[in-house]
Amino acid sequence: MVVGQVRSTGHEVEVRESFGVSIVVPLQGYLRSSANRKEHEALANVSALLFSPNRRKTEVFSPNGDEFLGVPVVVPFSEIANAAERMGIPLRQANRTNSFSFALSHQKHQLSGELVHGCMAMYSEIARGSRRLDLPGVHTQWSQFVSEKVVELLDDAGLFHLPQIASLSTKGRHVKRAMEYMRANLSDIVMITEVARACGLSNRTLEQAFKDAVSMTPLQVLTSFRLDEARAMLLAPDDGKSVTDAALACGFRHLGRFARVYGERFGELPSETRARR
């Protein structure tokens, strides 16, 4: 699970998310997002937005001269599938995830409120550097809580159509292990063959497992992880890392390519992200 932070005096951006389900919680100001031919708005302390993987156009607003503050949370398919398994909710087989986007009114809908307030509490602990985050198992507890609430919401809305990637499947275990290795070695991995070797798999087996589980290649997933981590570094208020520092720390060795794929993913240059810090 990836937790981010967006601060802005107001901007418009096009974002592409292909890795999991996204929750966007405004803490100050409001946002308007268009995806899947639908437009939704979310206002701080009133609502949030939930998306399937998509390309969406988002505008954020900071009324009264205040700064917009939002918390995007991305929950990978593998974590959602594992949560469904723990909760005894069967996965419905589908070739792809059904597209969806809707507003979560946490004042009117109990499940929405539980998910949104959970995301807010998690962000609060991260933002203030809570010592609880250093305790064993805390990250897993937060990840399980959020993924289980997403499962409840999707099931309640009749939208629980996800790729067949339950953790009990062999391919699901391969993907989970590979993702864990990627996250732990973002700056060191040079070739995907290293990931396959670390997991005791052939390149072909690893590629097929990712294709079947998340409809992405291992390289696409690794790049997604690296971009999310680089963005978090560039937005961190107390981190003095330059664009070059962030790129190299996340395993990007060609700065031109980093700027290009970053722009494709987030709709702005890394330097523009850093300037908002």
XYZ file of C-alpha atoms in Angstrom:
277
model
C 0.000 0.000 0.000
C 1.236 3.477 -0.908
C 0.264 6.589 1.080
C 1.050 9.997 -0.392
C 0.511 13.678 0.238
C -0.504 16.475 -2.122
C -0.138 20.139 -1.168
C -1.125 22.852 -3.616
C -2.570 26.331 -3.942
C -4.582 24.917 -6.843
C -3.684 22.946 -9.944
C -4.968 20.645 -12.676
C -3.257 17.340 -13.416
C -3.853 14.145 -15.384
C -2.930 10.990 -13.476
C -2.657 7.410 -14.654
C -2.928 4.682 -12.027
C -2.764 1.081 -13.236
C -1.615 -0.806 -10.175
C -4.533 -0.919 -7.764
C -7.559 0.791 -6.241
C -7.091 4.482 -5.364
C -8.647 6.404 -2.476
C -8.251 10.197 -2.499
C -9.080 11.986 0.753
C -9.092 15.823 0.816
C -8.109 17.233 4.222
C -8.237 20.915 3.196
C -10.044 22.377 0.205
C -11.797 20.253 -2.404
C -11.135 18.429 -5.644
C -12.962 17.563 -8.844
C -12.020 14.471 -10.826
C -13.186 13.109 -14.189
C -12.787 9.404 -14.951
C -14.721 6.734 -16.829
C -16.934 9.498 -18.328
C -18.061 10.502 -14.849
C -17.243 13.568 -12.800
C -17.057 13.555 -9.003
C -16.245 16.117 -6.361
C -14.910 15.621 -2.849
C -14.839 18.200 -0.072
C -12.678 18.094 3.047
C -14.493 16.592 6.052
C -17.447 15.625 3.848
C -16.388 13.141 1.167
C -13.574 11.306 -0.610
C -13.152 9.510 -3.955
C -12.603 5.844 -4.826
C -11.290 4.722 -8.231
C -10.466 1.565 -10.095
C -7.244 1.728 -12.171
C -7.713 4.536 -14.672
C -6.477 7.681 -16.296
C -8.187 10.638 -14.694
C -8.119 14.392 -14.824
C -8.143 16.071 -11.429
C -8.447 19.697 -10.370
C -7.758 20.774 -6.796
C -8.967 24.000 -5.229
C -7.896 25.946 -2.175
C -10.711 28.368 -1.284
C -10.149 31.343 0.989
C -6.454 31.388 0.131
C -5.730 28.250 2.121
C -3.539 25.455 0.785
C -5.160 22.315 -0.605
C -4.066 19.197 1.269
C -4.992 15.741 0.070
C -4.021 12.162 0.858
C -3.945 9.632 -2.014
C -3.814 5.962 -0.995
C -3.221 3.164 -3.528
C -4.108 -0.392 -2.506
C -2.563 -3.070 -4.793
C -4.764 -5.819 -6.204
C -2.791 -8.465 -4.327
C -3.638 -6.901 -0.947
C -7.323 -6.620 -1.860
C -7.430 -10.255 -2.985
C -5.759 -11.384 0.247
C -8.264 -9.334 2.266
C -11.173 -10.932 0.404
C -9.757 -14.349 1.189
C -9.389 -13.529 4.904
C -12.983 -12.289 4.999
C -14.389 -15.274 3.139
C -15.658 -13.186 0.218
C -15.187 -15.156 -3.009
C -13.438 -13.476 -5.896
C -15.516 -13.365 -9.045
C -13.399 -14.293 -12.009
C -13.039 -11.616 -14.655
C -10.617 -10.821 -17.441
C -10.134 -7.321 -16.057
C -11.296 -5.162 -13.175
C -14.635 -3.527 -13.811
C -14.220 0.234 -14.120
C -15.698 2.282 -11.312
C -15.389 5.682 -9.727
C -17.585 7.120 -7.015
C -17.679 9.517 -4.105
C -17.505 8.262 -0.535
C -19.769 10.278 1.741
C -18.322 9.571 5.156
C -21.078 11.537 6.865
C -23.905 9.515 5.329
C -22.486 6.024 4.772
C -20.981 4.019 7.620
C -18.595 1.889 5.538
C -17.345 4.963 3.692
C -16.814 6.736 6.982
C -14.817 3.856 8.429
C -12.525 3.731 5.383
C -12.007 7.502 5.123
C -11.426 8.034 8.834
C -9.021 5.090 8.821
C -7.019 6.684 5.994
C -7.004 10.009 7.846
C -5.783 8.400 11.059
C -3.073 6.507 9.192
C -1.883 9.693 7.475
C -1.872 11.537 10.803
C 0.435 8.944 12.324
C 2.787 9.143 9.344
C 2.780 12.962 9.226
C 3.660 13.394 12.898
C 6.204 10.577 12.898
C 4.367 8.453 15.441
C 6.629 6.067 17.324
C 3.902 3.449 16.929
C 5.002 3.071 13.305
C 8.254 1.517 14.524
C 6.427 -1.283 16.322
C 6.460 -4.736 14.678
C 3.419 -5.435 12.529
C 1.937 -1.917 12.539
C 2.381 -1.387 8.791
C 0.712 -4.732 8.122
C -2.179 -3.861 10.441
C -2.860 -0.599 8.611
C -2.610 -2.277 5.215
C -5.018 -5.019 6.245
C -7.503 -2.550 7.738
C -7.652 -0.374 4.613
C -7.761 -3.289 2.149
C -10.552 -4.997 4.129
C -12.626 -1.804 4.175
C -12.168 -1.454 0.407
C -13.351 -5.051 -0.014
C -16.435 -4.360 2.115
C -17.282 -1.266 0.090
C -16.845 -2.936 -3.288
C -18.823 -5.968 -2.200
C -21.575 -3.772 -0.741
C -21.776 -1.837 -4.024
C -21.818 -5.015 -6.135
C -18.518 -4.072 -7.762
C -16.289 -6.839 -6.519
C -14.936 -8.042 -9.858
C -11.175 -8.397 -9.562
C -8.483 -10.431 -11.302
C -8.100 -13.919 -9.899
C -5.008 -13.347 -7.743
C -5.881 -14.921 -4.406
C -2.776 -15.477 -2.283
C -3.350 -19.238 -2.156
C -2.659 -19.506 -5.876
C 0.906 -20.313 -6.855
C 1.109 -17.340 -9.200
C -0.287 -15.052 -6.509
C 2.468 -16.154 -4.123
C 5.110 -15.567 -6.806
C 3.849 -12.031 -7.420
C 3.577 -11.200 -3.734
C 7.130 -12.386 -3.049
C 8.488 -10.513 -6.072
C 6.727 -7.284 -5.048
C 8.127 -7.523 -1.533
C 11.640 -7.941 -2.969
C 11.117 -4.973 -5.303
C 9.990 -2.677 -2.489
C 12.967 -3.662 -0.341
C 15.514 -3.158 -3.141
C 14.203 -0.261 -5.235
C 17.567 1.454 -5.610
C 19.598 -1.691 -6.253
C 17.702 -3.661 -8.907
C 19.247 -3.261 -12.348
C 17.619 -6.135 -14.258
C 14.331 -7.975 -13.705
C 16.349 -11.189 -13.865
C 17.610 -10.257 -10.386
C 14.048 -10.316 -9.072
C 13.353 -13.670 -10.695
C 16.579 -15.112 -9.285
C 15.806 -13.815 -5.778
C 12.400 -15.520 -5.938
C 13.809 -18.781 -7.324
C 11.941 -18.401 -10.617
C 12.759 -18.285 -14.292
C 12.211 -14.992 -16.110
C 9.401 -16.516 -18.127
C 7.578 -17.824 -15.043
C 7.826 -14.436 -13.333
C 6.589 -12.561 -16.401
C 3.613 -14.921 -16.805
C 2.701 -14.701 -13.123
C 2.546 -10.902 -13.281
C 0.623 -10.951 -16.545
C -2.015 -13.286 -15.100
C -2.202 -11.611 -11.678
C -2.100 -7.885 -12.354
C -2.031 -7.567 -16.177
C 1.320 -5.784 -15.946
C 4.929 -6.787 -16.511
C 7.365 -6.979 -13.567
C 9.205 -3.970 -15.011
C 6.005 -1.909 -15.108
C 5.283 -2.737 -11.467
C 8.863 -1.960 -10.406
C 8.708 1.373 -12.233
C 5.383 2.165 -10.532
C 6.911 1.483 -7.107
C 9.908 3.672 -7.939
C 7.756 6.551 -9.163
C 5.570 6.472 -6.055
C 8.620 6.508 -3.795
C 10.283 9.313 -5.781
C 7.121 11.415 -5.589
C 6.890 10.855 -1.828
C 10.500 12.062 -1.483
C 9.897 15.143 -3.622
C 6.809 16.073 -1.594
C 8.355 15.431 1.836
C 8.485 18.849 3.576
C 11.556 18.057 5.681
C 13.537 16.232 3.005
C 16.190 18.254 1.183
C 16.527 15.809 -1.713
C 16.867 17.286 -5.183
C 15.204 15.747 -8.242
C 18.477 13.979 -9.048
C 18.809 12.672 -5.482
C 15.258 11.277 -5.528
C 15.694 9.662 -8.945
C 18.944 7.928 -8.020
C 17.657 6.872 -4.587
C 14.740 5.103 -6.288
C 16.824 3.300 -8.905
C 16.441 5.618 -11.917
C 19.840 5.891 -13.553
C 18.792 7.950 -16.589
C 17.401 11.332 -15.524
C 15.794 12.034 -18.894
C 13.806 8.815 -18.778
C 12.865 9.498 -15.153
C 11.427 12.898 -16.056
C 9.510 11.401 -18.997
C 7.864 8.494 -17.146
C 7.217 10.712 -14.110
C 5.390 13.192 -16.310
C 3.359 10.422 -17.959
C 2.317 9.064 -14.561
C 1.626 12.281 -12.619
C 1.029 14.882 -15.312
C 3.838 17.185 -14.200
C 7.627 17.311 -14.126
C 9.529 16.167 -11.016
C 10.823 19.726 -10.620
C 7.236 21.008 -10.519
C 6.394 18.552 -7.760
C 9.440 19.598 -5.763
C 8.563 23.290 -6.171
C 5.259 22.687 -4.327
C 7.062 21.242 -1.289
